[in-house]
Amino acid sequence: MKTRIRICFTERFCFVAVISRPFSSAACFAASLPPADLHGLFLTWRSGQSEASCRKLHSGAGMSEPSPAAAPERLPFSQVTQEDLVFFKKILPGRTITDPDLLESSNVDWLKTVRGSSEVLLRPQTTEEVSQILSYCNSRNLAVNPQGGNTGLVGGSVPVYDEIILSTALMNNILTFDRISGILTCQAGCVLENLSLYLEERDYIMPLDLGAKGSCHIGGNVATNAGGLRLLRYGSLRGTVLGLEVVLADGRVLDCLATLRKDNTGYDLKQLFIGSEGTLGFITAVSILCPRKPKSVNVIFLGCETFEQLLQTFQLCRGMLGEILSAFEFLDSECMRLLVTHLKLPNPITECPFYVVIETSGSDPTHDQQKLHNFLEEAMASSLVSDGTVATEDSKIKTLWSMRERVTEALTHEGFTYKYDISLPVERIYQLVTDMRTHLGGRAKSVVGYGHVGDGNLHLNITSPAKDPALLAAIEPFIYEWTASCQGSISAEHGLGLKKRNYIYYSKPSQAVALMGNIKAMLDPKGILNPYKTLPDNICEHIHL
């Protein structure tokens, strides 16, 4: 007999109904648990009796309870049959992949921490092919895992079980580019770096820049609402994406591929899919507003003795550089140690506790350099920075940017890495690093902090020689409780994926999460699109009742 769990929320309580099928009986109780504590709630059903136990996860190294980030039980989706393969091969001749060796890289995430067991990889080239595939999968109750460049860091881009992988890799055509307005329309599988090169030849740039630009796809960028290094200057994808083409779970094509800067006719439906991580629809094409390529680019690498000085430098920078400021990034001395030790990158300035990468982009080199000179003069005179270097040539600019962009790469040489992407009030972002070091003591190999000061986004990384459940128990939920206490967000730009789905209540009220579940149920009533991701388990379970 199947058992289902239904959870409903009020302001003060969560109500849990344990329902056995057929619906002849139900046990229901109320627990005085705030929504943020639901990660510690477990229900078991034994011999027709309900037993509730409220157990805090990670309370000790010897605890056997799974982490909220662990995969839930497989939902009742169908399994791929030979008849299904015949259908897929008919639609995608030569592009239906079943070879385990070829599937290997698509079944494991970039961090090598999440591994699925999909036996089918589909590589469509057109929206029509995607439509046929999703229509069929929906009718057959086959789960589908949308996949772009597979550069995600929260387990959102790979299967959890045997979901069919639907890849955008061959959907890589640029459809149109308007040289007057700067609006680019392209398929979802275009690699971000390729789009950047295409635009630079036409005196434009992408408003988005990421360390993973050589691999990530624009469709995946939009689906995760990727932030990146240029958000300070050009804003988020919610503002620069003008239109989307999306295939819904039942195969219907939603054509909202607008190229207008202004369109105030009803609901802005594209916003539903930006940041939805492939759980509401499969993005097939994107139109995006691109800025002109700057004629003058300068990068400054500075050292600060304290984080307070770093923040004061940021304030001075915004006031004196104004309209030409395009990035303000930071990394700490632990990051620099990793870069020097593992990647052999030489520190371009004297050793400091904190380092800053500042980029300016403008149209008048003389004007920009004068503003930059005035800023540096004031920063040095005020003793806000202790050392620095300036780059104007492309090769040196790339060298200085590598000090920030390659931190993630350097961390892979340090052992197992626990990665966190937090949004906080700017004045609090490094306090979390300091408090985490104090909290963990000597249990971690290293605790490093870097990120985007301009938008309050901290990347906190904790390393150990190997995967360590005791260390994880010390990190979570401490880090999420700390973030929630500052009214921060547990995910600034990486998304929730598989790993953070059950922690959503630390950042969103229960009413908002419930509404998200309603939207999911409306657009994907069978829950076939990227299951086990983004929404917490109780919401996903509710969809399958």
XYZ file of C-alpha atoms in Angstrom, residues 129-542:
414
model
C 11.875 18.287 -32.062
C 11.827 19.386 -28.416
C 8.065 19.805 -28.640
C 7.553 16.285 -29.974
C 9.841 14.791 -27.336
C 8.178 16.534 -24.383
C 4.695 15.773 -25.669
C 5.612 12.103 -25.862
C 7.380 12.027 -22.486
C 4.433 13.744 -20.829
C 2.004 11.189 -22.273
C 4.270 8.350 -21.110
C 5.043 9.910 -17.680
C 8.769 9.879 -18.434
C 10.893 12.287 -16.391
C 13.162 14.667 -18.310
C 16.368 16.391 -17.216
C 17.090 19.564 -19.263
C 20.829 20.059 -19.703
C 22.962 22.825 -21.159
C 26.707 23.072 -20.607
C 26.442 21.141 -17.325
C 28.450 23.730 -15.373
C 25.985 24.052 -12.473
C 27.225 23.855 -8.881
C 24.087 22.723 -7.014
C 23.268 19.456 -8.773
C 20.553 20.953 -10.933
C 21.894 19.993 -14.350
C 22.260 16.206 -14.059
C 19.770 13.382 -13.470
C 19.110 12.168 -9.962
C 17.880 8.773 -11.134
C 17.141 7.589 -14.687
C 15.587 10.767 -16.109
C 16.000 11.259 -19.856
C 18.668 13.882 -20.532
C 17.430 16.485 -23.018
C 20.458 18.445 -24.179
C 20.675 21.846 -25.901
C 24.177 21.107 -27.236
C 23.105 21.058 -30.909
C 20.718 24.015 -30.596
C 23.559 26.483 -31.124
C 22.510 28.793 -33.940
C 22.455 32.579 -33.788
C 19.112 33.547 -35.306
C 19.277 37.338 -35.669
C 21.267 40.338 -34.511
C 20.091 43.936 -34.787
C 23.138 46.191 -35.082
C 21.102 49.299 -34.273
C 19.369 48.119 -31.095
C 21.989 45.575 -30.052
C 19.386 42.820 -29.625
C 20.650 39.278 -30.167
C 18.320 36.329 -30.740
C 19.791 32.844 -30.560
C 19.055 29.234 -29.720
C 19.477 28.128 -26.124
C 22.533 25.952 -26.760
C 24.857 28.762 -27.829
C 27.997 28.794 -25.672
C 28.379 32.096 -23.837
C 31.966 32.664 -24.979
C 31.014 32.046 -28.623
C 28.273 34.663 -28.337
C 30.783 37.076 -26.828
C 33.219 36.570 -29.716
C 30.415 36.985 -32.260
C 29.316 40.250 -30.681
C 32.805 41.677 -30.245
C 33.330 41.427 -33.988
C 30.268 43.665 -34.312
C 31.345 46.154 -31.646
C 29.039 44.767 -28.934
C 29.446 42.551 -25.864
C 27.279 40.175 -23.849
C 25.870 41.728 -20.660
C 26.855 38.511 -18.875
C 30.356 37.245 -18.094
C 31.120 34.075 -16.126
C 34.157 32.021 -15.284
C 32.432 29.082 -17.013
C 31.811 31.060 -20.217
C 33.785 28.577 -22.317
C 31.295 25.798 -21.543
C 27.998 27.199 -20.261
C 25.008 27.673 -22.579
C 22.915 30.834 -22.702
C 19.747 28.796 -22.120
C 21.218 27.402 -18.923
C 22.372 30.878 -17.910
C 18.816 32.133 -18.264
C 17.273 29.076 -16.599
C 19.468 29.656 -13.541
C 19.406 33.471 -13.719
C 23.207 33.474 -13.668
C 24.783 36.601 -12.179
C 28.471 36.843 -12.981
C 31.053 39.588 -13.126
C 29.156 42.310 -15.010
C 25.966 42.454 -12.951
C 27.123 45.639 -11.190
C 27.159 47.471 -14.522
C 24.476 45.818 -16.650
C 22.105 44.289 -14.112
C 20.650 40.785 -13.991
C 19.256 38.653 -16.799
C 15.772 39.529 -15.581
C 16.381 42.951 -17.079
C 18.486 42.168 -20.144
C 16.501 39.174 -21.445
C 13.758 40.613 -23.647
C 12.091 37.409 -24.775
C 12.074 33.633 -24.572
C 10.807 30.703 -26.546
C 9.865 27.881 -24.184
C 8.459 24.397 -24.692
C 6.090 23.432 -21.887
C 5.906 19.997 -20.291
C 3.082 18.851 -22.571
C 4.905 19.943 -25.722
C 3.137 23.253 -26.290
C 5.443 25.970 -27.598
C 5.210 29.304 -25.785
C 6.525 31.948 -28.184
C 7.405 35.015 -26.114
C 10.526 35.726 -28.159
C 9.985 39.494 -28.142
C 12.642 41.969 -29.244
C 11.019 45.063 -27.777
C 12.502 47.105 -24.928
C 9.000 47.971 -23.789
C 5.953 45.701 -23.752
C 3.369 46.358 -21.062
C 0.640 44.022 -22.290
C -0.357 41.780 -19.424
C 1.813 39.482 -17.341
C 5.516 39.210 -18.142
C 5.483 35.438 -18.571
C 9.165 35.107 -19.435
C 10.039 35.975 -15.841
C 8.486 32.673 -14.731
C 11.142 30.751 -16.620
C 14.167 32.928 -15.805
C 15.662 31.267 -12.731
C 13.228 28.328 -12.738
C 16.074 25.835 -13.372
C 14.206 23.921 -16.063
C 11.348 22.916 -13.756
C 8.621 24.883 -15.563
C 9.622 24.659 -19.207
C 12.468 23.927 -21.606
C 14.018 27.152 -22.963
C 14.787 26.803 -26.667
C 15.616 30.388 -27.717
C 16.535 33.707 -26.114
C 16.515 37.350 -27.171
C 18.842 39.510 -25.120
C 19.819 43.184 -25.061
C 23.560 43.631 -25.554
C 25.600 46.757 -24.690
C 28.132 48.376 -26.993
C 31.715 47.222 -26.696
C 33.629 49.731 -24.560
C 36.507 51.531 -26.256
C 38.430 51.853 -23.032
C 38.866 49.048 -20.492
C 41.074 49.243 -17.414
C 41.564 46.708 -14.632
C 43.017 47.549 -11.234
C 44.272 45.009 -8.696
C 44.525 46.441 -5.169
C 45.414 45.205 -1.705
C 43.632 46.196 1.511
C 44.621 45.497 5.116
C 41.071 45.178 6.473
C 37.641 44.395 5.074
C 36.410 47.727 6.410
C 39.017 49.450 4.228
C 37.835 47.330 1.312
C 34.257 48.540 1.829
C 35.421 52.145 2.089
C 37.341 51.638 -1.154
C 34.130 50.405 -2.753
C 32.269 53.495 -1.602
C 35.033 55.763 -2.908
C 35.111 53.786 -6.147
C 31.386 54.208 -6.778
C 31.565 57.917 -6.069
C 34.647 58.731 -8.162
C 34.361 56.240 -11.049
C 30.577 56.366 -11.358
C 29.358 55.569 -14.844
C 32.537 53.759 -15.968
C 32.630 51.268 -13.070
C 31.773 47.807 -14.406
C 33.042 45.366 -11.755
C 34.214 45.315 -8.145
C 35.336 41.859 -7.024
C 37.241 40.665 -3.984
C 39.181 37.656 -2.735
C 40.907 36.989 0.562
C 44.447 35.894 1.359
C 43.389 32.241 1.560
C 42.228 32.430 -2.063
C 45.567 33.931 -3.042
C 47.389 31.121 -1.254
C 45.460 28.555 -3.302
C 46.157 30.389 -6.569
C 49.882 30.591 -5.852
C 50.198 27.053 -4.463
C 48.067 25.052 -6.888
C 48.021 27.097 -10.111
C 51.439 28.766 -9.739
C 49.933 32.195 -10.412
C 52.269 34.890 -9.070
C 50.768 37.470 -6.737
C 50.945 40.727 -8.764
C 51.297 42.891 -5.626
C 52.626 42.548 -2.083
C 50.803 40.164 0.251
C 47.644 41.566 1.835
C 44.698 40.146 3.799
C 42.291 41.231 1.031
C 42.499 41.844 -2.703
C 40.219 43.808 -5.005
C 39.701 43.558 -8.776
C 38.128 46.714 -10.220
C 37.176 47.061 -13.882
C 36.225 50.259 -15.681
C 34.610 50.350 -19.116
C 34.064 53.562 -21.032
C 34.149 55.304 -24.387
C 36.945 57.864 -23.870
C 40.374 56.516 -22.814
C 41.692 59.927 -21.762
C 38.625 60.678 -19.660
C 38.614 57.210 -18.066
C 42.312 57.243 -17.219
C 42.008 60.653 -15.587
C 39.134 59.456 -13.418
C 41.099 56.331 -12.561
C 44.179 58.381 -11.670
C 42.141 60.609 -9.360
C 40.561 57.604 -7.669
C 43.870 55.833 -7.062
C 45.453 59.020 -5.760
C 42.639 59.489 -3.261
C 42.623 55.824 -2.225
C 46.366 55.861 -1.541
C 46.245 59.216 0.241
C 43.456 57.955 2.480
C 45.469 54.786 3.264
C 42.578 52.623 2.088
C 44.848 50.498 -0.116
C 48.387 49.372 0.594
C 49.488 48.352 -2.896
C 48.143 47.996 -6.409
C 48.705 47.618 -10.119
C 46.840 48.809 -13.208
C 46.363 46.989 -16.521
C 45.276 48.520 -19.826
C 46.643 45.917 -22.253
C 44.535 42.844 -23.025
C 47.166 40.328 -21.910
C 47.702 41.975 -18.529
C 43.957 42.496 -18.075
C 43.427 38.750 -18.548
C 46.245 38.020 -16.089
C 44.687 40.165 -13.388
C 41.194 38.788 -13.998
C 42.553 35.247 -13.696
C 43.300 35.973 -10.050
C 39.577 36.175 -9.463
C 38.164 33.851 -12.124
C 40.417 30.857 -11.346
C 39.754 30.607 -7.623
C 37.170 27.869 -8.266
C 39.747 25.937 -10.284
C 42.349 26.322 -7.532
C 39.887 24.972 -4.972
C 39.557 21.704 -6.893
C 43.196 20.953 -5.988
C 42.595 21.448 -2.282
C 40.495 18.321 -1.727
C 36.733 18.080 -1.294
C 34.989 21.461 -1.403
C 31.721 22.514 0.207
C 30.514 25.459 -1.870
C 28.072 28.148 -0.765
C 26.684 31.089 -2.719
C 25.185 33.617 -0.323
C 23.628 37.052 -0.761
C 23.986 39.402 2.214
C 23.966 43.096 3.079
C 27.330 44.286 1.742
C 28.667 45.288 5.141
C 28.089 41.751 6.492
C 29.439 39.548 3.713
C 32.884 38.808 5.157
C 31.643 38.446 8.727
C 30.171 35.115 7.682
C 33.637 33.891 6.639
C 35.122 34.999 9.964
C 32.320 33.436 11.990
C 32.522 30.201 10.012
C 36.261 29.895 10.722
C 35.592 30.402 14.421
C 32.673 27.973 14.355
C 34.601 25.196 12.594
C 37.908 25.653 14.385
C 40.396 23.105 13.054
C 37.821 20.801 11.465
C 38.220 22.358 7.988
C 41.362 22.411 5.881
C 40.560 25.929 4.656
C 37.711 28.442 4.693
C 37.912 30.986 1.884
C 35.766 33.915 0.832
C 35.516 35.755 -2.470
C 32.807 37.251 -4.638
C 30.958 40.266 -5.934
C 31.080 43.174 -3.488
C 29.025 45.299 -5.866
C 25.914 43.152 -5.356
C 26.563 41.613 -1.937
C 27.290 38.124 -3.245
C 29.694 36.014 -1.194
C 31.148 32.729 -2.397
C 32.115 30.837 0.748
C 34.101 27.650 0.188
C 35.178 25.146 2.825
C 37.651 22.393 2.020
C 38.648 19.109 3.612
C 40.984 16.315 2.445
C 37.950 14.161 1.601
C 34.184 14.218 1.910
C 33.466 14.547 5.617
C 29.926 14.055 7.009
C 30.984 15.443 10.393
C 32.251 18.623 8.780
C 29.044 18.964 6.753
C 27.065 18.536 9.971
C 28.972 21.476 11.440
C 28.429 23.656 8.361
C 24.734 23.022 7.754
C 22.350 24.331 8.866
C 24.618 26.834 10.691
C 25.405 28.702 7.478
C 21.734 28.972 6.501
C 20.631 30.060 9.953
C 23.341 32.736 9.967
C 22.258 33.954 6.530
C 18.584 34.028 7.479
C 19.401 36.057 10.604
C 20.724 38.801 8.313
C 17.708 38.587 5.957
C 20.041 37.235 3.292
C 19.528 34.669 0.546
C 20.957 31.154 0.659
C 21.483 31.308 -3.108
C 22.582 34.506 -4.802
C 23.206 33.171 -8.308
C 23.792 29.411 -8.372
C 20.161 28.416 -7.843
C 18.788 25.703 -5.536
C 19.061 22.604 -7.704
C 19.148 19.303 -5.852
C 21.450 20.356 -3.027
C 19.585 23.370 -1.654
C 15.968 22.608 -2.498
C 14.932 21.771 1.056
C 16.607 24.860 2.487
C 14.391 27.264 0.535
C 12.412 28.179 3.665
C 15.434 30.029 5.029
C 14.950 32.584 2.247
C 11.285 32.378 1.266
C 8.095 32.397 3.363
C 5.955 29.274 3.264
C 3.181 31.089 1.386
C 5.579 31.962 -1.425
C 6.892 28.390 -1.644
C 3.349 27.041 -1.731
C 2.520 29.425 -4.594
C 5.598 28.209 -6.463
C 4.224 24.697 -6.064
C 0.893 25.811 -7.526
C 2.653 27.294 -10.551
C 4.647 24.089 -11.027
C 1.483 21.998 -10.787
C -0.267 24.190 -13.365
C 2.538 24.179 -15.962
C 3.838 20.671 -15.295
C 1.027 18.693 -13.601
C 2.866 15.376 -13.874
C 6.105 16.880 -12.573
C 8.233 15.439 -15.372
C 10.507 18.491 -15.842
C 13.734 18.333 -13.824
C 12.187 16.521 -10.850
C 13.787 16.602 -7.383
C 15.162 20.094 -8.051
C 14.470 23.647 -6.854
C 11.245 23.002 -4.941
C 11.357 21.241 -1.555
C 10.424 17.587 -1.308
C 7.063 18.200 0.369
C 5.934 20.355 -2.587
C 7.125 17.834 -5.184
C 5.430 15.017 -3.272
C 2.198 16.993 -3.219
